[in-house]
């Protein structure tokens, strides 16, 4: 086991979880028994596609849940055991496994709180909430794959979340309320990610986003009736303002080649005339910044050049001043008004660049962008289509279609 921290992409956030890398045996066992080989080399979970204008019609055709896209760390959580002890791992975008001590998720109806869940997999993200000047690390759950060795991936999203709420989340909340003094010792708090019906677009922009205690960079629409899909899922839609749409590339630097005589002239050093015609790489010059997209596990052809990153002289000086390696790094880039790729940040949390299909999806989203106002204007048609689809559903099924926290609120009201 190797000790370490699971650290947020931006160092200044200060968010980190004390943990250790899981041994290869545990990681291999998890992949073989739970997620199979369809997951690829990246995070073994569902990935969204970028929102385009045609997706407005998709929101009218099918039931979708809506939530904000948090600025945090996406990771799966795996519950298992080591002998008589429960063990929990976080799995990051690099498909690396981190043991997180100090967590406890009791089984339902166990008054002793000693029995615990095993072979359980949930999907979520780590965020830092700032509340009353205090920073609180939280894991927000937005999906569930398996509970106590029983796969739920083929169930609809509302059912998956309902199972998680009843069997995992409610007992966990009961534990926290019974022993509130212990909550401060947890490495992080676990909560449901707040979800709304897809037609609550205006409410989300007006009432929810301005009050978020953590960073946000868009919206996520997830189809209620779809199973959980590993890899790219066309039923999960990621909306961002067009100016914030970005792609993760692998950066490769190419420095100019000059003759040794030119290099010596620049350095004012005497040279051997016989070597004047020798070509050397000028590492003091500004390089070309080539961007490569990922094409899958194809050996030497796994990465192919997609374009170039535009960097001004001042920006090059800023990059050099960072004092860190640049070549072969994963960089997040946006497209400017002149359709040039511009550097945004490094993605230390990612092992690979975006797949070419994701790159093309983002570019389509940029070129066929749906602005915030246009998205808001669609809410009535989306709502009417939802209501019409579900008009004949029995009341019990309607309740099952509610987002997790809304269903819980209704149950509490019925008890009162």
Tab-separated table of C-alpha atoms in Angstrom:
chain	number	residue	atom	x	y	z
A	1	UNK	CA	0.000	0.000	0.000
A	2	UNK	CA	1.270	3.497	-0.717
A	3	UNK	CA	0.234	6.474	1.355
A	4	UNK	CA	-0.968	9.625	-0.345
A	5	UNK	CA	-3.664	12.193	-0.808
A	6	UNK	CA	-6.507	12.327	-3.295
A	7	UNK	CA	-6.088	16.009	-4.129
A	8	UNK	CA	-8.373	18.432	-5.948
A	9	UNK	CA	-7.214	19.576	-9.377
A	10	UNK	CA	-6.493	23.119	-8.181
A	11	UNK	CA	-4.046	23.145	-5.295
A	12	UNK	CA	-5.389	26.375	-3.845
A	13	UNK	CA	-8.727	24.762	-2.960
A	14	UNK	CA	-6.983	22.896	-0.165
A	15	UNK	CA	-9.292	19.915	-0.617
A	16	UNK	CA	-7.769	16.525	-0.003
A	17	UNK	CA	-8.620	13.161	1.501
A	18	UNK	CA	-6.024	11.219	3.470
A	19	UNK	CA	-5.848	7.819	1.873
A	20	UNK	CA	-3.612	5.080	0.538
A	21	UNK	CA	-3.387	3.470	-2.873
A	22	UNK	CA	-5.168	0.127	-3.034
A	23	UNK	CA	-3.025	-2.904	-3.745
A	24	UNK	CA	-3.161	-4.364	-7.249
A	25	UNK	CA	-4.960	-7.486	-6.012
A	26	UNK	CA	-7.903	-5.465	-4.715
A	27	UNK	CA	-8.046	-3.340	-7.848
A	28	UNK	CA	-7.900	-6.363	-10.152
A	29	UNK	CA	-10.586	-8.160	-8.158
A	30	UNK	CA	-12.869	-5.141	-8.344
A	31	UNK	CA	-12.477	-4.802	-12.109
A	32	UNK	CA	-13.032	-8.508	-12.755
A	33	UNK	CA	-16.059	-8.973	-10.516
A	34	UNK	CA	-17.822	-5.659	-10.859
A	35	UNK	CA	-17.019	-3.585	-13.895
A	36	UNK	CA	-15.469	-5.942	-16.489
A	37	UNK	CA	-13.186	-4.775	-19.273
A	38	UNK	CA	-15.639	-2.364	-20.901
A	39	UNK	CA	-14.443	0.464	-18.691
A	40	UNK	CA	-11.235	1.176	-20.600
A	41	UNK	CA	-8.246	2.789	-18.934
A	42	UNK	CA	-10.103	5.767	-17.504
A	43	UNK	CA	-12.634	6.010	-14.709
A	44	UNK	CA	-14.865	2.903	-14.835
A	45	UNK	CA	-18.088	4.859	-14.878
A	46	UNK	CA	-20.605	6.626	-17.108
A	47	UNK	CA	-19.465	9.697	-19.055
A	48	UNK	CA	-21.791	12.405	-20.447
A	49	UNK	CA	-21.985	13.863	-23.938
A	50	UNK	CA	-22.021	17.591	-24.605
A	51	UNK	CA	-25.395	19.305	-24.938
A	52	UNK	CA	-26.412	20.445	-28.444
A	53	UNK	CA	-29.554	22.058	-29.804
A	54	UNK	CA	-31.001	18.683	-30.840
A	55	UNK	CA	-30.962	17.620	-27.193
A	56	UNK	CA	-33.798	20.016	-26.387
A	57	UNK	CA	-36.031	17.658	-28.370
A	58	UNK	CA	-34.530	14.747	-26.420
A	59	UNK	CA	-35.665	16.389	-23.160
A	60	UNK	CA	-39.178	16.498	-24.613
A	61	UNK	CA	-39.099	12.837	-25.677
A	62	UNK	CA	-37.951	11.248	-22.417
A	63	UNK	CA	-37.914	11.824	-18.650
A	64	UNK	CA	-34.682	13.399	-17.431
A	65	UNK	CA	-33.444	14.473	-14.032
A	66	UNK	CA	-31.539	17.737	-13.762
A	67	UNK	CA	-28.700	18.629	-11.403
A	68	UNK	CA	-25.913	21.174	-11.324
A	69	UNK	CA	-22.461	20.165	-12.573
A	70	UNK	CA	-20.208	20.604	-9.561
A	71	UNK	CA	-16.607	21.716	-9.754
A	72	UNK	CA	-15.128	18.804	-7.819
A	73	UNK	CA	-13.486	15.395	-8.145
A	74	UNK	CA	-15.490	12.676	-9.873
A	75	UNK	CA	-14.916	9.276	-8.280
A	76	UNK	CA	-16.634	5.985	-7.607
A	77	UNK	CA	-16.809	4.612	-4.071
A	78	UNK	CA	-16.387	0.885	-3.490
A	79	UNK	CA	-17.514	-0.741	-0.211
A	80	UNK	CA	-15.893	-4.091	0.606
A	81	UNK	CA	-14.404	-5.944	3.566
A	82	UNK	CA	-11.085	-7.211	4.890
A	83	UNK	CA	-11.904	-10.036	7.268
A	84	UNK	CA	-14.268	-8.617	9.885
A	85	UNK	CA	-13.562	-4.999	8.944
A	86	UNK	CA	-15.285	-2.817	6.369
A	87	UNK	CA	-13.066	-1.141	3.783
A	88	UNK	CA	-13.847	1.736	1.427
A	89	UNK	CA	-12.037	2.811	-1.720
A	90	UNK	CA	-12.341	5.860	-3.928
A	91	UNK	CA	-11.596	5.306	-7.620
A	92	UNK	CA	-10.482	8.408	-9.491
A	93	UNK	CA	-10.360	9.383	-13.175
A	94	UNK	CA	-7.044	7.605	-13.598
A	95	UNK	CA	-8.682	4.377	-12.422
A	96	UNK	CA	-6.454	4.447	-9.356
A	97	UNK	CA	-7.768	3.089	-6.070
A	98	UNK	CA	-7.491	4.898	-2.739
A	99	UNK	CA	-8.317	3.416	0.628
A	100	UNK	CA	-10.206	5.890	2.817
A	101	UNK	CA	-10.209	5.067	6.554
A	102	UNK	CA	-12.787	6.313	9.021
A	103	UNK	CA	-15.995	5.618	7.070
A	104	UNK	CA	-18.898	3.525	8.337
A	105	UNK	CA	-22.127	2.639	6.533
A	106	UNK	CA	-24.391	0.490	8.754
A	107	UNK	CA	-26.995	-1.936	7.488
A	108	UNK	CA	-30.675	-1.004	7.863
A	109	UNK	CA	-32.595	-2.152	10.947
A	110	UNK	CA	-29.429	-2.847	12.916
A	111	UNK	CA	-29.789	-1.124	16.284
A	112	UNK	CA	-26.158	-1.876	17.135
A	113	UNK	CA	-24.874	-0.023	14.029
A	114	UNK	CA	-22.147	-2.674	13.798
A	115	UNK	CA	-23.155	-4.560	10.664
A	116	UNK	CA	-21.990	-2.924	7.454
A	117	UNK	CA	-22.406	-2.947	3.683
A	118	UNK	CA	-19.986	-4.826	1.429
A	119	UNK	CA	-19.643	-5.201	-2.355
A	120	UNK	CA	-21.442	-1.905	-2.873
A	121	UNK	CA	-20.557	0.629	-5.574
A	122	UNK	CA	-21.822	4.190	-5.829
A	123	UNK	CA	-21.020	7.050	-8.197
A	124	UNK	CA	-20.481	10.620	-7.077
A	125	UNK	CA	-18.056	13.487	-6.615
A	126	UNK	CA	-16.057	15.158	-3.882
A	127	UNK	CA	-16.740	18.865	-3.392
A	128	UNK	CA	-15.777	21.506	-0.873
A	129	UNK	CA	-18.748	23.377	0.593
A	130	UNK	CA	-18.044	26.732	2.205
A	131	UNK	CA	-20.649	27.304	4.918
A	132	UNK	CA	-20.336	30.080	7.469
A	133	UNK	CA	-16.701	30.580	6.556
A	134	UNK	CA	-15.951	26.908	7.221
A	135	UNK	CA	-14.854	24.499	4.490
A	136	UNK	CA	-16.605	21.116	4.584
A	137	UNK	CA	-15.579	18.210	2.375
A	138	UNK	CA	-18.549	16.241	1.017
A	139	UNK	CA	-19.162	13.288	-1.261
A	140	UNK	CA	-22.297	13.910	-3.348
A	141	UNK	CA	-23.971	10.720	-4.607
A	142	UNK	CA	-25.749	10.794	-7.961
A	143	UNK	CA	-25.938	7.101	-8.915
A	144	UNK	CA	-25.648	3.548	-7.619
A	145	UNK	CA	-24.320	0.447	-9.376
A	146	UNK	CA	-24.422	-2.321	-6.780
A	147	UNK	CA	-25.702	-2.860	-3.235
A	148	UNK	CA	-24.400	-5.765	-1.146
A	149	UNK	CA	-23.313	-7.713	-4.218
A	150	UNK	CA	-26.664	-7.191	-5.972
A	151	UNK	CA	-26.239	-5.278	-9.251
A	152	UNK	CA	-28.784	-2.527	-9.874
A	153	UNK	CA	-27.238	-1.143	-13.080
A	154	UNK	CA	-30.105	-2.427	-15.236
A	155	UNK	CA	-32.705	-0.657	-13.104
A	156	UNK	CA	-33.930	2.822	-13.995
A	157	UNK	CA	-32.185	5.786	-12.396
A	158	UNK	CA	-35.029	6.584	-9.997
A	159	UNK	CA	-35.038	2.964	-8.787
A	160	UNK	CA	-31.256	2.876	-8.390
A	161	UNK	CA	-31.352	6.011	-6.264
A	162	UNK	CA	-34.354	4.766	-4.288
A	163	UNK	CA	-32.527	1.538	-3.406
A	164	UNK	CA	-29.477	3.497	-2.316
A	165	UNK	CA	-31.559	5.867	-0.209
A	166	UNK	CA	-33.446	3.080	1.574
A	167	UNK	CA	-30.617	0.605	2.175
A	168	UNK	CA	-27.521	2.805	2.494
A	169	UNK	CA	-28.273	6.500	2.896
A	170	UNK	CA	-31.098	6.374	5.462
A	171	UNK	CA	-29.159	4.079	7.855
A	172	UNK	CA	-26.113	6.332	7.430
A	173	UNK	CA	-28.177	9.429	8.288
A	174	UNK	CA	-29.628	7.600	11.298
A	175	UNK	CA	-26.078	6.880	12.463
A	176	UNK	CA	-25.114	10.547	12.087
A	177	UNK	CA	-28.158	11.707	14.063
A	178	UNK	CA	-27.618	9.129	16.804
A	179	UNK	CA	-23.911	9.922	17.196
A	180	UNK	CA	-23.533	13.536	15.995
A	181	UNK	CA	-20.246	13.927	17.853
A	182	UNK	CA	-18.661	11.332	15.566
A	183	UNK	CA	-19.465	13.167	12.323
A	184	UNK	CA	-16.485	15.516	12.718
A	185	UNK	CA	-14.180	12.503	12.614
A	186	UNK	CA	-15.451	11.295	9.232
A	187	UNK	CA	-13.044	12.082	6.353
A	188	UNK	CA	-16.017	13.638	4.570
A	189	UNK	CA	-19.794	13.843	4.785
A	190	UNK	CA	-21.972	11.897	2.360
A	191	UNK	CA	-25.075	13.502	0.848
A	192	UNK	CA	-27.437	13.044	-2.065
A	193	UNK	CA	-26.747	15.268	-5.028
A	194	UNK	CA	-29.789	17.491	-5.370
A	195	UNK	CA	-31.828	16.604	-8.449
A	196	UNK	CA	-34.876	18.192	-10.035
A	197	UNK	CA	-37.232	17.336	-12.860
A	198	UNK	CA	-35.761	18.351	-16.225
A	199	UNK	CA	-38.321	21.118	-16.641
A	200	UNK	CA	-37.095	22.914	-13.496
A	201	UNK	CA	-34.467	24.666	-15.630
A	202	UNK	CA	-35.535	28.190	-14.712
A	203	UNK	CA	-35.701	27.326	-11.006
A	204	UNK	CA	-32.187	25.881	-11.100
A	205	UNK	CA	-30.705	28.979	-12.735
A	206	UNK	CA	-32.695	31.421	-10.594
A	207	UNK	CA	-32.804	29.814	-7.149
A	208	UNK	CA	-30.298	26.972	-6.872
A	209	UNK	CA	-27.085	27.921	-8.676
A	210	UNK	CA	-26.691	31.340	-6.975
A	211	UNK	CA	-26.910	29.694	-3.537
A	212	UNK	CA	-24.517	26.792	-4.094
A	213	UNK	CA	-21.862	26.446	-1.381
A	214	UNK	CA	-19.356	25.034	-3.899
A	215	UNK	CA	-18.131	25.733	-7.420
A	216	UNK	CA	-20.262	25.003	-10.477
A	217	UNK	CA	-19.556	24.862	-14.194
A	218	UNK	CA	-22.791	23.777	-15.845
A	219	UNK	CA	-25.746	21.379	-15.714
A	220	UNK	CA	-26.221	17.617	-16.059
A	221	UNK	CA	-29.371	15.988	-17.482
A	222	UNK	CA	-29.645	12.228	-16.797
A	223	UNK	CA	-32.333	10.024	-18.341
A	224	UNK	CA	-34.598	8.568	-15.662
A	225	UNK	CA	-35.483	5.411	-17.605
A	226	UNK	CA	-32.010	4.348	-18.782
A	227	UNK	CA	-29.739	1.723	-17.203
A	228	UNK	CA	-26.286	2.612	-15.934
A	229	UNK	CA	-23.874	2.555	-18.882
A	230	UNK	CA	-20.089	2.281	-18.643
A	231	UNK	CA	-18.148	4.668	-20.853
A	232	UNK	CA	-19.859	7.322	-22.950
A	233	UNK	CA	-23.592	7.461	-22.255
A	234	UNK	CA	-25.659	9.415	-24.778
A	235	UNK	CA	-28.450	9.583	-22.192
A	236	UNK	CA	-26.381	11.811	-19.896
A	237	UNK	CA	-26.194	15.361	-21.246
A	238	UNK	CA	-23.648	17.916	-20.068
A	239	UNK	CA	-24.587	21.568	-20.627
A	240	UNK	CA	-22.050	24.351	-20.284
A	241	UNK	CA	-22.064	27.963	-21.451
A	242	UNK	CA	-20.437	27.928	-24.889
A	243	UNK	CA	-17.465	29.942	-23.638
A	244	UNK	CA	-16.802	27.310	-20.962
A	245	UNK	CA	-16.977	24.223	-23.177
A	246	UNK	CA	-13.579	22.592	-23.068
A	247	UNK	CA	-11.578	19.574	-24.224
A	248	UNK	CA	-8.801	17.689	-22.468
A	249	UNK	CA	-5.864	17.050	-24.820
A	250	UNK	CA	-2.407	15.583	-24.402
A	251	UNK	CA	0.132	18.351	-24.974
A	252	UNK	CA	3.324	17.685	-26.908
A	253	UNK	CA	5.962	20.376	-27.330
A	254	UNK	CA	8.064	20.704	-30.481
A	255	UNK	CA	11.070	22.992	-30.152
A	256	UNK	CA	12.669	24.481	-33.283
A	257	UNK	CA	15.839	22.981	-34.722
A	258	UNK	CA	18.666	25.351	-35.634
A	259	UNK	CA	22.288	25.032	-36.709
A	260	UNK	CA	24.914	24.987	-34.008
A	261	UNK	CA	26.472	28.126	-35.486
A	262	UNK	CA	23.243	30.058	-34.894
A	263	UNK	CA	23.083	28.737	-31.354
A	264	UNK	CA	26.688	29.727	-30.706
A	265	UNK	CA	26.109	33.187	-32.150
A	266	UNK	CA	23.224	33.679	-29.741
A	267	UNK	CA	25.352	32.580	-26.804
A	268	UNK	CA	28.483	34.559	-27.854
A	269	UNK	CA	30.590	31.421	-27.482
A	270	UNK	CA	33.319	30.351	-29.904
A	271	UNK	CA	32.503	27.253	-31.906
A	272	UNK	CA	34.332	24.581	-33.809
A	273	UNK	CA	33.860	25.333	-37.512
A	274	UNK	CA	33.476	21.631	-38.267
A	275	UNK	CA	30.339	21.481	-36.123
A	276	UNK	CA	28.725	24.667	-37.424
A	277	UNK	CA	26.387	22.776	-39.744
A	278	UNK	CA	25.206	20.374	-37.053
A	279	UNK	CA	21.528	20.802	-36.175
A	280	UNK	CA	20.508	21.050	-32.541
A	281	UNK	CA	17.255	21.623	-30.686
A	282	UNK	CA	16.857	25.158	-29.378
A	283	UNK	CA	15.274	24.628	-25.969
A	284	UNK	CA	15.471	28.352	-25.223
A	285	UNK	CA	13.028	29.181	-28.005
A	286	UNK	CA	9.257	29.135	-27.850
A	287	UNK	CA	8.011	25.723	-29.028
A	288	UNK	CA	4.983	24.674	-31.025
A	289	UNK	CA	2.172	23.319	-28.852
A	290	UNK	CA	0.610	20.245	-30.446
A	291	UNK	CA	-2.653	18.826	-29.106
A	292	UNK	CA	-3.371	15.101	-29.320
A	293	UNK	CA	-6.711	13.313	-28.917
A	294	UNK	CA	-7.113	9.790	-27.570
A	295	UNK	CA	-8.275	7.109	-30.015
A	296	UNK	CA	-8.408	4.152	-27.634
A	297	UNK	CA	-5.917	1.428	-26.820
A	298	UNK	CA	-4.272	1.093	-30.238
A	299	UNK	CA	-0.602	0.911	-29.304
A	300	UNK	CA	1.428	3.635	-30.979
A	301	UNK	CA	-1.715	4.963	-32.662
A	302	UNK	CA	-3.573	5.527	-29.383
A	303	UNK	CA	-2.919	9.252	-29.746
A	304	UNK	CA	-3.218	11.267	-32.934
A	305	UNK	CA	-2.627	14.950	-33.474
A	306	UNK	CA	-5.820	16.978	-33.510
A	307	UNK	CA	-4.611	20.567	-33.616
A	308	UNK	CA	-2.408	23.153	-31.957
A	309	UNK	CA	-2.710	25.291	-28.852
A	310	UNK	CA	-2.325	29.034	-29.371
A	311	UNK	CA	0.067	30.545	-26.831
A	312	UNK	CA	1.231	34.165	-26.779
A	313	UNK	CA	4.760	35.103	-25.781
A	314	UNK	CA	3.536	36.351	-22.402
A	315	UNK	CA	1.574	33.142	-21.827
A	316	UNK	CA	4.674	31.118	-22.680
A	317	UNK	CA	6.633	33.010	-20.040
A	318	UNK	CA	3.873	32.263	-17.516
A	319	UNK	CA	3.956	28.561	-18.368
A	320	UNK	CA	7.735	28.442	-17.985
A	321	UNK	CA	7.481	30.221	-14.640
A	322	UNK	CA	5.389	27.342	-13.280
A	323	UNK	CA	8.574	25.309	-13.090
A	324	UNK	CA	6.861	22.032	-13.954
A	325	UNK	CA	7.025	19.607	-16.894
A	326	UNK	CA	4.773	20.558	-19.786
A	327	UNK	CA	5.446	17.917	-22.408
A	328	UNK	CA	3.006	14.963	-22.411
A	329	UNK	CA	0.766	16.631	-19.817
A	330	UNK	CA	-3.043	16.562	-20.060
A	331	UNK	CA	-4.293	20.121	-20.620
A	332	UNK	CA	-7.832	21.472	-20.634
A	333	UNK	CA	-8.418	23.875	-23.525
A	334	UNK	CA	-11.257	26.072	-24.720
A	335	UNK	CA	-11.910	27.465	-28.173
A	336	UNK	CA	-11.749	31.272	-28.458
A	337	UNK	CA	-13.676	33.569	-30.801
A	338	UNK	CA	-11.139	32.950	-33.564
A	339	UNK	CA	-11.530	29.173	-33.169
A	340	UNK	CA	-8.098	28.777	-31.571
A	341	UNK	CA	-7.485	26.354	-28.719
A	342	UNK	CA	-6.429	28.217	-25.566
A	343	UNK	CA	-4.908	26.793	-22.389
A	344	UNK	CA	-7.150	26.712	-19.305
A	345	UNK	CA	-5.456	24.411	-16.791
A	346	UNK	CA	-3.594	21.158	-16.310
A	347	UNK	CA	-5.619	18.013	-15.568
A	348	UNK	CA	-3.434	16.165	-13.095
A	349	UNK	CA	-6.446	14.048	-12.171
A	350	UNK	CA	-6.667	12.443	-15.617
A	351	UNK	CA	-4.577	9.658	-17.088
A	352	UNK	CA	-5.720	10.093	-20.683
A	353	UNK	CA	-6.974	12.897	-22.867
A	354	UNK	CA	-10.550	12.958	-24.103
A	355	UNK	CA	-11.473	10.294	-26.621
A	356	UNK	CA	-11.881	11.605	-30.156
A	357	UNK	CA	-15.632	10.971	-29.926
A	358	UNK	CA	-15.797	13.290	-26.911
A	359	UNK	CA	-13.709	15.899	-28.722
A	360	UNK	CA	-16.093	15.848	-31.678
A	361	UNK	CA	-19.076	16.016	-29.333
A	362	UNK	CA	-17.716	19.111	-27.593
A	363	UNK	CA	-16.951	20.814	-30.902
A	364	UNK	CA	-20.489	20.100	-32.073
A	365	UNK	CA	-21.762	21.612	-28.836
A	366	UNK	CA	-19.628	24.727	-29.374
A	367	UNK	CA	-20.728	25.173	-32.974
A	368	UNK	CA	-24.376	24.371	-32.204
A	369	UNK	CA	-24.459	26.019	-28.800
A	370	UNK	CA	-27.607	26.413	-26.719
A	371	UNK	CA	-27.411	29.523	-24.560
A	372	UNK	CA	-28.834	29.867	-21.079
A	373	UNK	CA	-31.809	31.959	-22.211
A	374	UNK	CA	-32.733	29.495	-24.953
A	375	UNK	CA	-32.483	26.606	-22.516
A	376	UNK	CA	-34.718	28.385	-20.001
A	377	UNK	CA	-37.314	29.168	-22.674
A	378	UNK	CA	-37.729	25.442	-23.358
A	379	UNK	CA	-38.948	24.529	-19.852
A	380	UNK	CA	-42.695	24.772	-20.506
A	381	UNK	CA	-42.585	22.491	-23.538
A	382	UNK	CA	-40.379	20.040	-21.642
A	383	UNK	CA	-42.818	20.081	-18.712
A	384	UNK	CA	-45.905	19.633	-20.900
A	385	UNK	CA	-44.310	16.681	-22.692
A	386	UNK	CA	-43.363	15.071	-19.346
A	387	UNK	CA	-46.876	15.537	-17.934
A	388	UNK	CA	-48.481	14.132	-21.060
A	389	UNK	CA	-46.214	11.071	-21.042
A	390	UNK	CA	-46.958	10.276	-17.436
A	391	UNK	CA	-50.613	11.331	-17.277
A	392	UNK	CA	-51.868	7.742	-17.202
A	393	UNK	CA	-49.306	6.483	-14.670
A	394	UNK	CA	-50.714	5.228	-11.342
A	395	UNK	CA	-49.874	7.387	-8.338
A	396	UNK	CA	-47.438	4.840	-6.925
A	397	UNK	CA	-45.374	4.913	-10.108
A	398	UNK	CA	-45.455	8.701	-10.174
A	399	UNK	CA	-43.887	8.750	-6.725
A	400	UNK	CA	-41.174	6.384	-7.881
A	401	UNK	CA	-40.295	8.797	-10.669
A	402	UNK	CA	-39.469	11.624	-8.297
A	403	UNK	CA	-35.857	12.706	-7.806
A	404	UNK	CA	-34.444	11.136	-4.607
A	405	UNK	CA	-34.707	14.075	-2.232
A	406	UNK	CA	-38.227	14.967	-3.458
A	407	UNK	CA	-39.447	11.434	-2.855
A	408	UNK	CA	-37.958	11.533	0.622
A	409	UNK	CA	-39.644	14.851	1.389
A	410	UNK	CA	-43.022	13.448	0.347
A	411	UNK	CA	-42.539	10.375	2.551
A	412	UNK	CA	-41.745	12.600	5.536
A	413	UNK	CA	-44.879	14.666	4.907
A	414	UNK	CA	-47.001	11.502	4.764
A	415	UNK	CA	-45.599	10.338	8.132
A	416	UNK	CA	-46.537	13.683	9.665
